[in-house]
Short mmCIF file of C-alpha atoms in Angstrom, two decimals:
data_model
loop_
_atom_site.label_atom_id
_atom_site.label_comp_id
_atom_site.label_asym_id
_atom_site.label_seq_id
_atom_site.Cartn_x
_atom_site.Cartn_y
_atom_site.Cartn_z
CA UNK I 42 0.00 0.00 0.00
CA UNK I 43 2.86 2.38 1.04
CA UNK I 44 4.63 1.69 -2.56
CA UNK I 45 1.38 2.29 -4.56
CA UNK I 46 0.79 5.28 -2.06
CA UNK I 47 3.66 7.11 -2.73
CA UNK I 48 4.96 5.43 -6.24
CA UNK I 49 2.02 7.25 -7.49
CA UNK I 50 3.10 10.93 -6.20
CA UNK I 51 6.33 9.68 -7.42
CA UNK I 52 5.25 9.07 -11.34
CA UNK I 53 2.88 11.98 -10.65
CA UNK I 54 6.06 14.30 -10.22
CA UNK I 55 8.24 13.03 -12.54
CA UNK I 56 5.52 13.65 -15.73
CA UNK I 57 4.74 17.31 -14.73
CA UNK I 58 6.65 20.70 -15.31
CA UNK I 59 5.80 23.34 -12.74
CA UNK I 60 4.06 25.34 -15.83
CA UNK I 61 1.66 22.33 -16.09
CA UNK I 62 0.37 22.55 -12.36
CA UNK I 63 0.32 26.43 -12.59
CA UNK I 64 -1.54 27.28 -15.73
CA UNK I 65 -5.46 26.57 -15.02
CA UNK I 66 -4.73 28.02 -11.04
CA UNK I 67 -4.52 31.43 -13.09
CA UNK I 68 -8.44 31.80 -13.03
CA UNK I 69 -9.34 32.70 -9.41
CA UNK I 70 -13.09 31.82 -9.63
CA UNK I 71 -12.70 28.51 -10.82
CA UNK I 72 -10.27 27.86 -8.09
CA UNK I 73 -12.85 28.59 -5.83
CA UNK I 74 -15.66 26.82 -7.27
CA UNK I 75 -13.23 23.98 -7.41
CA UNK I 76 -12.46 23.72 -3.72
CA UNK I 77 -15.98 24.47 -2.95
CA UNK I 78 -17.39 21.44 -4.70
CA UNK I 79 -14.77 19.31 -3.64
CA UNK I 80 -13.90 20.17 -0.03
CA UNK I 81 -17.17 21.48 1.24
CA UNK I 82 -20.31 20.09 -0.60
CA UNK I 83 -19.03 16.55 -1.35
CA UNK I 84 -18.07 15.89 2.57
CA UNK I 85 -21.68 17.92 2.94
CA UNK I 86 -22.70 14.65 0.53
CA UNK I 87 -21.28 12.06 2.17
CA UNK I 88 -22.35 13.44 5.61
CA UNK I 89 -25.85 13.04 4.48
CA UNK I 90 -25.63 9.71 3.02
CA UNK I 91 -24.06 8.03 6.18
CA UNK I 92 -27.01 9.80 8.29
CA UNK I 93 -29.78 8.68 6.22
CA UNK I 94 -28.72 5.51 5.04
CA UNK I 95 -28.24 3.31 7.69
CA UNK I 96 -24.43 1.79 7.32
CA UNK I 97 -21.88 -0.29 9.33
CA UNK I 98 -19.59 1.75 11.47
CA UNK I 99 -16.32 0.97 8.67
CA UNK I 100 -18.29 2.42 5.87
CA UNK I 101 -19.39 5.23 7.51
CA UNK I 102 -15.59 5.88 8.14
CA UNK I 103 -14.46 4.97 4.85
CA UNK I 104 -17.09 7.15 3.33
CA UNK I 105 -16.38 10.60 4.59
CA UNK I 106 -12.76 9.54 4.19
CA UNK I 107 -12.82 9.43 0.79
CA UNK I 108 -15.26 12.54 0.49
CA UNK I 109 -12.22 14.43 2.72
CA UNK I 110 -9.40 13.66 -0.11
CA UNK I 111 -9.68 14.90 -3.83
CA UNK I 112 -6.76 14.89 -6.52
CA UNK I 113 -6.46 11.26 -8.14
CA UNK I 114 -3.10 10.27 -9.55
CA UNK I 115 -5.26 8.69 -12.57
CA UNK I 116 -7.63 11.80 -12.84
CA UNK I 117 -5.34 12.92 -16.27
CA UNK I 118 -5.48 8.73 -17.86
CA UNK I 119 -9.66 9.13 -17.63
CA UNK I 120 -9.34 12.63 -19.10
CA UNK I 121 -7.22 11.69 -21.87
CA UNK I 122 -9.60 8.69 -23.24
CA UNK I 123 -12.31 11.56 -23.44
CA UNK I 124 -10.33 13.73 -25.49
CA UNK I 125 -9.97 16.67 -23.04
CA UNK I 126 -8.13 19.11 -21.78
CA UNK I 127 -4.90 16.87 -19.71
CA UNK I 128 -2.91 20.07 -18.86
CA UNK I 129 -6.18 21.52 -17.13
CA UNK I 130 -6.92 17.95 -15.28
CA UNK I 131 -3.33 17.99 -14.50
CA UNK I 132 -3.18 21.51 -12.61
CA UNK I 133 -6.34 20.65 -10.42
CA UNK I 134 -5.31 17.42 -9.84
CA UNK I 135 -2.27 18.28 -7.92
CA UNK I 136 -4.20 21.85 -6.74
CA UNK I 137 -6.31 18.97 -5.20
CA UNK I 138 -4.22 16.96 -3.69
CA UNK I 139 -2.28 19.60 -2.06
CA UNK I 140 -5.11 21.26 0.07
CA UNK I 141 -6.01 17.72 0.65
CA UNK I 142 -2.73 16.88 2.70
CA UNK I 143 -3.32 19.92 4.78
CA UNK I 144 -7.15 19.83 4.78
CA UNK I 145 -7.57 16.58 6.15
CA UNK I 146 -5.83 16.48 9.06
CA UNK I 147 -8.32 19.59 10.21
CA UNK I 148 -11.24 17.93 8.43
CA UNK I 149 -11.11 14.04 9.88
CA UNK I 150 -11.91 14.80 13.89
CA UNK I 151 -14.26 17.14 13.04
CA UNK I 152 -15.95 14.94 10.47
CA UNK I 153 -16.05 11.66 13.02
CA UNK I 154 -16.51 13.17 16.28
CA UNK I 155 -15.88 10.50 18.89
CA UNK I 156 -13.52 8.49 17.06
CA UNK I 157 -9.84 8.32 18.52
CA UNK I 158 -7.82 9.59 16.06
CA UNK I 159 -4.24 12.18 15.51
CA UNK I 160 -4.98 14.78 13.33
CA UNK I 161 -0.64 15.17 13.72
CA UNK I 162 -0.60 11.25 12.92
CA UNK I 163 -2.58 11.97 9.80
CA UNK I 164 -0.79 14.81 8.82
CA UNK I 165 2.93 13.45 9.46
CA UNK I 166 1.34 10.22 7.08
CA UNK I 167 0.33 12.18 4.25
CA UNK I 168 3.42 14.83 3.94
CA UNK I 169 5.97 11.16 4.58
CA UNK I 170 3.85 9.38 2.00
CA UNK I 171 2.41 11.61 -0.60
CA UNK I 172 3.82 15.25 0.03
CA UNK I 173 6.91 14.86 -0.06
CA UNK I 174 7.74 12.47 -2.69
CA UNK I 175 5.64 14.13 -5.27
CA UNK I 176 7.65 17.69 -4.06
CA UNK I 177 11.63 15.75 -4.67
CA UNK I 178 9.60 13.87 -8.04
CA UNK I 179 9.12 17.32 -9.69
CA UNK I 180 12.94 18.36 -8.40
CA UNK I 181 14.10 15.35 -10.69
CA UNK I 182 11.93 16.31 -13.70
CA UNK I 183 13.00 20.12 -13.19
CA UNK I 184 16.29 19.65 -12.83
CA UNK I 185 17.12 16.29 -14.55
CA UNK I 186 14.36 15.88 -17.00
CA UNK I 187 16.21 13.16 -19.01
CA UNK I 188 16.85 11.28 -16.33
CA UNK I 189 13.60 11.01 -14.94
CA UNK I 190 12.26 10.49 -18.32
CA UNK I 191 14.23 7.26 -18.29
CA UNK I 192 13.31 6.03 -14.63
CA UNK I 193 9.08 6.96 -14.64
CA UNK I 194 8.61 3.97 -17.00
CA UNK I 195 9.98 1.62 -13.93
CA UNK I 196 8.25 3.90 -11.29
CA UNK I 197 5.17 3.15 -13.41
CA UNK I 198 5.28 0.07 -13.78
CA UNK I 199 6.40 -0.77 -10.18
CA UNK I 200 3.23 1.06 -8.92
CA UNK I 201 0.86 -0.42 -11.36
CA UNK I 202 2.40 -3.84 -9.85
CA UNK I 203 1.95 -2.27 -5.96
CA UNK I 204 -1.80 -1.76 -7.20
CA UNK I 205 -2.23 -4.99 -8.11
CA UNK I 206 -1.11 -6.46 -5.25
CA UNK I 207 -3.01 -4.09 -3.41
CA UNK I 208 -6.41 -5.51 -4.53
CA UNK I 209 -5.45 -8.89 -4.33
CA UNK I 210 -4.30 -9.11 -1.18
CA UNK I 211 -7.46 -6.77 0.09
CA UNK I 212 -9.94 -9.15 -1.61
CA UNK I 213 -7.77 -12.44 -0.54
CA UNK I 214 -7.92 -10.72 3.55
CA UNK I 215 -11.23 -9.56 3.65
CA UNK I 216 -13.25 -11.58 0.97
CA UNK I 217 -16.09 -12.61 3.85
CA UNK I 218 -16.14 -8.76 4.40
CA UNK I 219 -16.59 -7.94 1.38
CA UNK I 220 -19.12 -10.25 0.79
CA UNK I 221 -20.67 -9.72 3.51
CA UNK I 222 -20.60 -6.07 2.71
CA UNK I 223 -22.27 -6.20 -0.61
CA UNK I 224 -24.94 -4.10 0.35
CA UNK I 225 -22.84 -1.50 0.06
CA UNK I 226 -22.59 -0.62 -3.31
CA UNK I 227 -26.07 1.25 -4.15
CA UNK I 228 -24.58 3.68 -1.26
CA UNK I 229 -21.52 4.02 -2.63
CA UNK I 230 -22.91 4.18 -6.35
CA UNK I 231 -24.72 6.99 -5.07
CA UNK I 232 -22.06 8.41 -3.29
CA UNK I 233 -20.16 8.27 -6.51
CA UNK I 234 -22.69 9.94 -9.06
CA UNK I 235 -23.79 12.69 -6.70
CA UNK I 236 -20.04 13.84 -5.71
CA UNK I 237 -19.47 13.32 -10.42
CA UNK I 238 -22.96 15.34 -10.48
CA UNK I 239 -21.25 18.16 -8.54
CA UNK I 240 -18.28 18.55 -10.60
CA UNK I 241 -19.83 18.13 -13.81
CA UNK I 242 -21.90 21.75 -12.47
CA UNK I 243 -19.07 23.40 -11.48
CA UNK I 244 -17.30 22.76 -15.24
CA UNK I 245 -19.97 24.96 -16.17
CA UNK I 246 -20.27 25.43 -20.15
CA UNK I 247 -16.48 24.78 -20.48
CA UNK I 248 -16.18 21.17 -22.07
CA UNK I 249 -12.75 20.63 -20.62
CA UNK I 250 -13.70 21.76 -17.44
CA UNK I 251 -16.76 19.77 -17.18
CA UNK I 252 -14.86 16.58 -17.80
CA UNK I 253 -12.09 17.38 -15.83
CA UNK I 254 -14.08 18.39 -13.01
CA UNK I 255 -16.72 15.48 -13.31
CA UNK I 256 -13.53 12.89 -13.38
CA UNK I 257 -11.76 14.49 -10.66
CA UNK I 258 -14.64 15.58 -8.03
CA UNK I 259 -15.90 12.07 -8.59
CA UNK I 260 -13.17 9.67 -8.22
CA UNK I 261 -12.27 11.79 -4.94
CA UNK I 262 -8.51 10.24 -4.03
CA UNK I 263 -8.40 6.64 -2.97
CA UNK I 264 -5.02 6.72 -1.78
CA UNK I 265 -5.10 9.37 0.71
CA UNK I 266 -7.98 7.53 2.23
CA UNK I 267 -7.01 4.19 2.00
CA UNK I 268 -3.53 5.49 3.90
CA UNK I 269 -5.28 7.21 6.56
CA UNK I 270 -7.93 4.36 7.07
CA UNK I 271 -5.32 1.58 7.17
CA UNK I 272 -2.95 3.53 9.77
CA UNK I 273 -5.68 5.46 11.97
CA UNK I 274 -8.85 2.71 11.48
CA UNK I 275 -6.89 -0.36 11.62
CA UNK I 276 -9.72 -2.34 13.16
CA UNK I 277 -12.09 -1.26 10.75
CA UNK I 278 -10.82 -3.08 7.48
CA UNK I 279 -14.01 -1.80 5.68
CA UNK I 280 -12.65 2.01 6.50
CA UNK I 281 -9.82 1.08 3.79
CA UNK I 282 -12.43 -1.38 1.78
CA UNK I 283 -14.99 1.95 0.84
CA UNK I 284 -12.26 3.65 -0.90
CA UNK I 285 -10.70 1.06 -2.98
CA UNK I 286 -14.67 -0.15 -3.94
CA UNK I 287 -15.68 3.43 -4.82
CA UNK I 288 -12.08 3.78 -6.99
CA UNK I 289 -13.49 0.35 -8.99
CA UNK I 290 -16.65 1.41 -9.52
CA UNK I 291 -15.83 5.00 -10.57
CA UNK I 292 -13.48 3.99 -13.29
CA UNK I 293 -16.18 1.23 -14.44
CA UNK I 294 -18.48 3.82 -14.97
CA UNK I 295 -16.13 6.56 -16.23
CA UNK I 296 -14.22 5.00 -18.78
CA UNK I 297 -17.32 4.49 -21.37
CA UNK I 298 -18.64 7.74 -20.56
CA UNK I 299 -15.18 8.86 -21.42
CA UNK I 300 -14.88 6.79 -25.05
CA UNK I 301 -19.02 8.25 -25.44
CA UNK I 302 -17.04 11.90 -25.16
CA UNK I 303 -14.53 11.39 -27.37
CA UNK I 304 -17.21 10.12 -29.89
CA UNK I 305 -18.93 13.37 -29.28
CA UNK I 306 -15.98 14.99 -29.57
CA UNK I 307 -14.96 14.05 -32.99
CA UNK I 308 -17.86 14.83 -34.76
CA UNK I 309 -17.71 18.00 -36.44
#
């Protein structure tokens, strides 16, 4: 998990110039309407879900975990099968993911009240894990940008095989869970399509930015959540489950409605 976590900051960082990440954080208002959706009405989301819909105590976690992190590493893949804009996807990706590392500390206590958890644990976990080796990747690329060229093929393929593993040994651990679990999936199906929903408003009329925005606010950031789940709610392995299952779905759901925009895109 700790490979996948941070091998993805790492062949984050070592794909992106600085000009990338800075160009679509030019326009002020839809910064703001970004981090609105994303860190205020999507936890809003999954705050009413979990108190409507009756769930098991790791699901409730896992859920307003995931609704606490935004800025997928594979935000820019889905973006790029439906032919939009990957420098814009790129910029609020990592725009994203930063506030995320500092937001969630804050956000976690005050989002589970009652549960025993560091907000310095958190934070120390995600500027180790994610912060830091996506800040030394984009050093590399800055500084040595043939050289990290030649290594973010292995980095990529090392985390792909991290992932992998990741979902094996999840479903091989806590199959009966899951199973047991199943249930789960309308919630999180709705969880998914209301958070997309939101983003997909907040693109307004911009094409890019609607698919950007619809990718990005909807696949939320399963590694920050599985990390903080599987080091702060240990004993609930369904806390770590949620993300991972809303990740799966997401994509399963994304990727045609990607290749249906690219159709749309191509026509003249």
């Amino acid at each position: 998990m700790l490979v996948f976590v941070a091998g993805s900051m790492i062949t984050l960082g070592l794909g992106l110039t600085m000009a990338q990440i800075f160009e679509p954080l030019k326009n002020i208002k839809k910064v703001i309407f970004v981090l609105i959706a994303n860190f205020v009405l999507v936890p809003l989301l999954a705050l009413g879900i979990v108190q409507w819909v009756l769930v098991s105590e790791g699901v409730r976690i896992g859920l307003i975990l995931i609704s606490l992190g935004g800025g997928a590493p594979f935000i820019p893949m889905v973006v790029a099968v439906a032919r939009g804009n990957i420098g814009s996807s790129v910029g609020i990706m990592v725009l994203l993911l930063v506030v995320t590392i500092f937001f969630m500390p804050i956000a976690v206590p005050i989002m589970l009240p009652g549960v025993s958890v560091s907000s310095w644990d958190i934070a120390k976990s995600l500027v180790s894990m994610m912060l830091i080796p996506l800040v030394l990747a984009l050093f590399i690329n800055a500084r040595f940008s043939d050289f990290a060229k030649r290594i973010v093929p292995f980095v990529a393929k090392l985390t792909s095989l991290a992932t992998l593993i990741l979902v094996a040994t999840v479903i091989y651990l806590y199959t009966e869970t899951i199973v047991a679990s199943v249930s789960v999936l309308p919630v999180i199906l709705l969880f998914f399509s209301g958070a997309a929903f939101i983003g997909y408003l907040t693109g307004g009329r911009n094409r890019h930015d609607r698919i950007s925005l619809t990718i990005g606010t909807g696949l939320r950031n399963p590694p920050v959540a599985i990390l903080v789940a599987s080091q702060s709610f240990a004993s609930e392995p369904m806390a770590a489950i949620v993300p991972l299952l809303v990740a799966i779905v997401g994509l399963i759901i994304l990727f045609p409605l990607a290749k249906i925009s690219k159709k749309s895109a191509n026509k003249p």
